[in-house]
XYZ file of C-alpha atoms in Angstrom:
297
model
C 266.357 159.826 183.274
C 268.100 162.208 181.226
C 269.203 165.454 182.547
C 268.421 168.352 180.786
C 271.474 168.477 179.833
C 271.295 165.524 178.008
C 267.780 166.564 176.607
C 268.776 169.761 175.630
C 272.241 168.319 173.895
C 270.159 165.449 172.256
C 268.278 168.169 170.423
C 271.167 170.869 169.835
C 273.007 167.432 168.174
C 270.196 166.880 165.827
C 269.398 170.382 165.052
C 273.164 170.714 163.763
C 273.363 167.708 161.882
C 269.939 169.020 160.305
C 269.522 172.185 160.213
C 268.659 173.360 156.521
C 270.824 176.249 156.758
C 274.053 174.708 158.415
C 275.350 178.011 159.168
C 273.154 178.572 161.963
C 274.274 176.169 164.003
C 276.883 177.201 165.598
C 275.464 180.220 166.732
C 272.007 178.357 168.093
C 274.514 175.937 170.082
C 276.409 178.598 171.093
C 273.860 180.195 172.593
C 271.336 177.592 173.827
C 274.414 175.901 176.055
C 275.110 179.533 177.455
C 271.588 179.373 178.640
C 271.809 175.871 179.844
C 275.010 176.702 181.194
C 273.801 179.614 183.499
C 271.153 177.498 185.187
C 268.502 178.725 183.063
C 266.840 175.023 182.722
C 268.094 173.620 185.716
C 264.639 173.486 187.560
C 261.959 173.657 184.646
C 260.679 170.110 183.212
C 257.419 168.894 180.636
C 256.464 171.595 178.596
C 257.335 174.286 180.669
C 261.347 173.976 179.294
C 259.838 172.368 175.824
C 258.387 176.398 175.877
C 261.450 177.735 177.177
C 263.869 176.781 175.202
C 261.779 177.151 171.926
C 261.623 180.119 172.319
C 265.194 180.837 173.068
C 265.540 178.914 169.751
C 263.458 181.526 167.793
C 265.510 184.324 169.033
C 268.470 183.090 167.833
C 267.117 181.963 164.267
C 263.548 182.750 164.374
C 261.987 180.103 162.204
C 258.754 178.710 163.403
C 259.295 175.159 162.740
C 262.468 174.925 164.432
C 261.182 173.748 168.325
C 261.776 171.448 171.465
C 257.745 169.934 171.829
C 256.362 168.141 174.445
C 254.192 165.155 173.637
C 251.272 163.296 175.517
C 251.646 160.340 174.051
C 255.122 157.927 174.615
C 257.296 158.153 171.808
C 259.728 155.686 170.957
C 263.088 155.837 170.667
C 264.370 152.700 169.018
C 266.538 154.493 165.937
C 264.477 151.696 164.239
C 261.067 153.292 164.725
C 262.725 156.300 163.509
C 260.930 158.053 160.598
C 260.653 162.355 160.959
C 257.339 161.923 162.677
C 255.714 160.418 159.396
C 253.837 157.852 161.524
C 252.610 160.029 164.183
C 251.233 162.550 161.539
C 249.165 159.821 159.670
C 248.001 158.682 162.804
C 246.643 161.895 163.707
C 245.143 162.389 159.634
C 243.763 159.266 159.884
C 241.535 160.340 163.159
C 240.599 163.732 161.292
C 239.381 162.602 158.254
C 242.538 163.577 155.944
C 242.749 166.745 157.846
C 238.787 167.621 156.035
C 237.087 168.934 158.346
C 233.507 170.078 156.359
C 232.802 170.449 152.801
C 229.644 172.854 152.215
C 227.071 174.047 149.149
C 227.021 177.737 150.348
C 223.951 180.243 148.744
C 225.013 180.986 144.312
C 226.468 177.710 144.378
C 229.519 178.585 145.891
C 231.337 175.206 147.745
C 233.378 175.417 150.337
C 235.631 173.023 151.591
C 237.418 173.646 155.151
C 240.876 171.938 155.608
C 242.226 171.547 158.539
C 245.621 169.619 157.760
C 247.088 168.471 154.763
C 247.877 165.255 154.438
C 250.135 162.788 152.128
C 248.701 162.494 148.905
C 249.203 158.754 148.935
C 247.027 158.300 151.859
C 245.094 161.324 151.108
C 243.962 161.300 147.335
C 240.920 159.649 147.937
C 239.559 161.573 150.791
C 240.786 164.697 148.995
C 239.403 163.147 146.060
C 235.753 162.696 147.294
C 235.619 166.530 148.765
C 236.719 167.649 145.745
C 233.992 165.249 143.915
C 231.408 167.249 145.982
C 231.719 170.713 145.136
C 232.773 169.474 141.052
C 229.400 171.367 139.755
C 229.472 174.330 141.989
C 230.769 177.726 139.912
C 232.342 179.207 142.366
C 234.648 176.811 145.402
C 236.214 178.574 148.629
C 239.194 176.577 150.603
C 238.902 177.680 154.551
C 242.523 177.361 155.101
C 242.473 179.558 158.035
C 242.658 176.622 160.647
C 244.942 174.337 158.507
C 248.526 173.668 160.922
C 250.370 172.375 158.402
C 251.425 169.292 156.454
C 252.889 167.407 153.516
C 254.110 169.103 151.063
C 253.245 166.312 148.020
C 249.727 166.297 149.548
C 249.606 170.529 149.388
C 250.256 169.838 145.392
C 247.757 167.592 144.705
C 244.934 170.125 146.546
C 246.795 172.934 144.027
C 246.409 169.845 140.925
C 243.445 170.677 141.054
C 242.852 173.785 139.491
C 245.095 173.270 137.460
C 244.100 171.964 133.768
C 246.978 169.090 133.267
C 250.218 167.801 134.551
C 252.064 170.606 132.832
C 252.637 173.098 135.660
C 255.372 173.442 137.927
C 254.568 174.618 141.005
C 257.425 174.852 143.639
C 261.039 172.603 144.444
C 262.408 171.674 147.180
C 265.756 171.932 148.450
C 266.527 169.116 150.945
C 269.638 169.986 152.870
C 270.900 165.535 153.089
C 270.580 165.065 149.912
C 271.765 168.883 148.493
C 269.229 167.915 145.657
C 266.633 170.257 144.544
C 262.861 168.552 144.322
C 260.392 169.518 142.138
C 256.989 169.720 142.351
C 254.169 169.859 139.405
C 250.715 169.509 138.325
C 249.433 165.689 139.151
C 248.657 163.821 136.206
C 245.906 161.932 137.578
C 242.783 162.294 140.063
C 240.393 160.954 141.533
C 238.143 163.947 140.602
C 237.077 166.287 138.367
C 240.123 169.218 137.633
C 239.056 172.497 139.364
C 240.506 174.708 136.652
C 237.752 177.142 134.733
C 235.712 178.840 138.104
C 236.576 180.927 140.826
C 238.715 180.227 143.492
C 239.064 182.003 147.080
C 241.125 180.928 149.620
C 240.965 182.253 153.598
C 243.292 182.632 155.776
C 244.881 183.342 159.558
C 247.848 183.887 161.453
C 246.877 180.398 162.459
C 247.631 179.626 158.653
C 251.253 177.824 158.602
C 252.937 175.450 156.445
C 251.545 173.591 154.587
C 248.200 175.459 154.732
C 250.548 178.267 153.428
C 251.848 176.472 151.009
C 248.373 175.760 148.804
C 247.918 179.463 149.738
C 251.017 180.380 148.275
C 251.313 178.734 145.251
C 247.409 179.438 144.172
C 248.147 183.058 144.396
C 251.555 183.566 142.960
C 250.355 181.463 140.070
C 247.447 184.062 140.113
C 244.597 180.678 140.319
C 242.660 181.884 143.637
C 242.339 185.340 145.311
C 243.280 185.078 149.045
C 241.350 186.681 151.746
C 242.013 187.161 155.184
C 244.737 187.743 157.291
C 249.257 187.297 156.459
C 249.339 184.327 157.467
C 251.625 182.012 160.047
C 254.955 182.146 158.364
C 256.842 178.892 158.643
C 257.928 177.508 155.115
C 260.703 174.637 155.535
C 259.685 171.707 155.290
C 260.806 169.555 159.215
C 261.749 166.739 160.124
C 260.384 165.776 163.862
C 262.909 163.429 166.012
C 262.188 162.016 169.603
C 265.080 162.989 172.325
C 262.996 161.482 175.359
C 259.683 159.560 175.566
C 257.753 163.200 175.604
C 259.710 165.500 174.204
C 260.709 166.341 170.304
C 262.917 168.678 168.351
C 261.661 169.045 165.474
C 263.990 170.197 162.878
C 263.732 171.915 159.363
C 265.297 169.994 156.655
C 264.089 171.774 153.504
C 263.551 174.787 151.530
C 260.348 175.297 149.066
C 261.483 177.382 145.886
C 258.099 179.434 144.180
C 258.910 178.497 140.878
C 257.120 181.922 140.010
C 258.542 184.329 142.896
C 261.997 182.438 142.968
C 261.384 182.327 147.232
C 259.108 181.411 149.543
C 256.843 183.072 152.337
C 259.125 181.904 155.624
C 259.153 184.557 158.534
C 256.737 186.909 156.511
C 253.337 184.442 155.997
C 251.362 184.456 152.476
C 249.673 188.100 152.432
C 246.182 188.028 151.179
C 244.963 190.033 147.783
C 241.625 191.058 150.659
C 242.927 191.766 153.774
C 239.932 191.669 156.567
C 239.418 189.769 159.781
C 240.023 186.432 159.851
C 236.376 185.662 161.061
C 235.396 187.730 158.446
C 236.923 185.956 156.368
C 234.223 183.435 155.067
C 231.716 186.490 154.421
C 233.774 188.838 151.797
C 235.232 186.103 150.260
C 231.355 184.381 149.292
C 230.413 188.275 149.031
C 233.873 188.766 146.129
C 232.355 184.950 144.494
C 228.918 185.778 144.101
C 229.671 189.132 142.608
C 232.218 187.794 140.257
C 228.797 185.346 139.058
C 226.691 187.857 139.370
C 224.513 186.545 141.539
């Protein structure tokens, strides 16, 4: 059974090796090791330990993706199985219909898609396409991202692709620390359902909306393709790897940063600010009212 010193040491090693802003890692490590030496973690275990270390990490570096997490399902510690959390997230997506909670047809021929996770573009393509097929003939569309907690950048680009006419829109870039390379994300050329490029789109947001959900909201807003309705989002813009340090403790390390091609920046730390600010629980009614008004219904 590893000690807290060993657990936290391994987590800090992962942060030092991978965090997207390497200049921050010395300060992060020093602050946590001071607390470790002072005995602040001695009597702690499980979720309580993870919560306190996460709090202290984010006091030094306010990056909401930088966390130590407790998971109930045992994780493999075999280096051969390391995949930055992809397989675990794939299993979650399969159990949750690739992140799509519901699709509805509202009054006035307005479509609604409730998205809770942003799926990978490969496995999620058919489910995303099925949802878009169901709203293909609506007059306006509402994407409900109020409970969307994140997902894959490739999936965010696929969702966004439906709202542009072709594959010629450069959505954003992601800079990877490990390679020093910048990956470009463009609209997808071939989609499994009709594009929705010529009708109004509204995106609902809340303080829960995070990461990949914020990516979709921010990108559509920045490119002038959607009106955002609700509350400012949580503010996490850094793609992240997940590393098991014990069977039940993960450290999540932001390894890259997003750069929007319109704004030249992202939503890290500030969130995505809606165009129409209303309490999150009133956002659907407000968006539907705006859509119907625009349609003259």
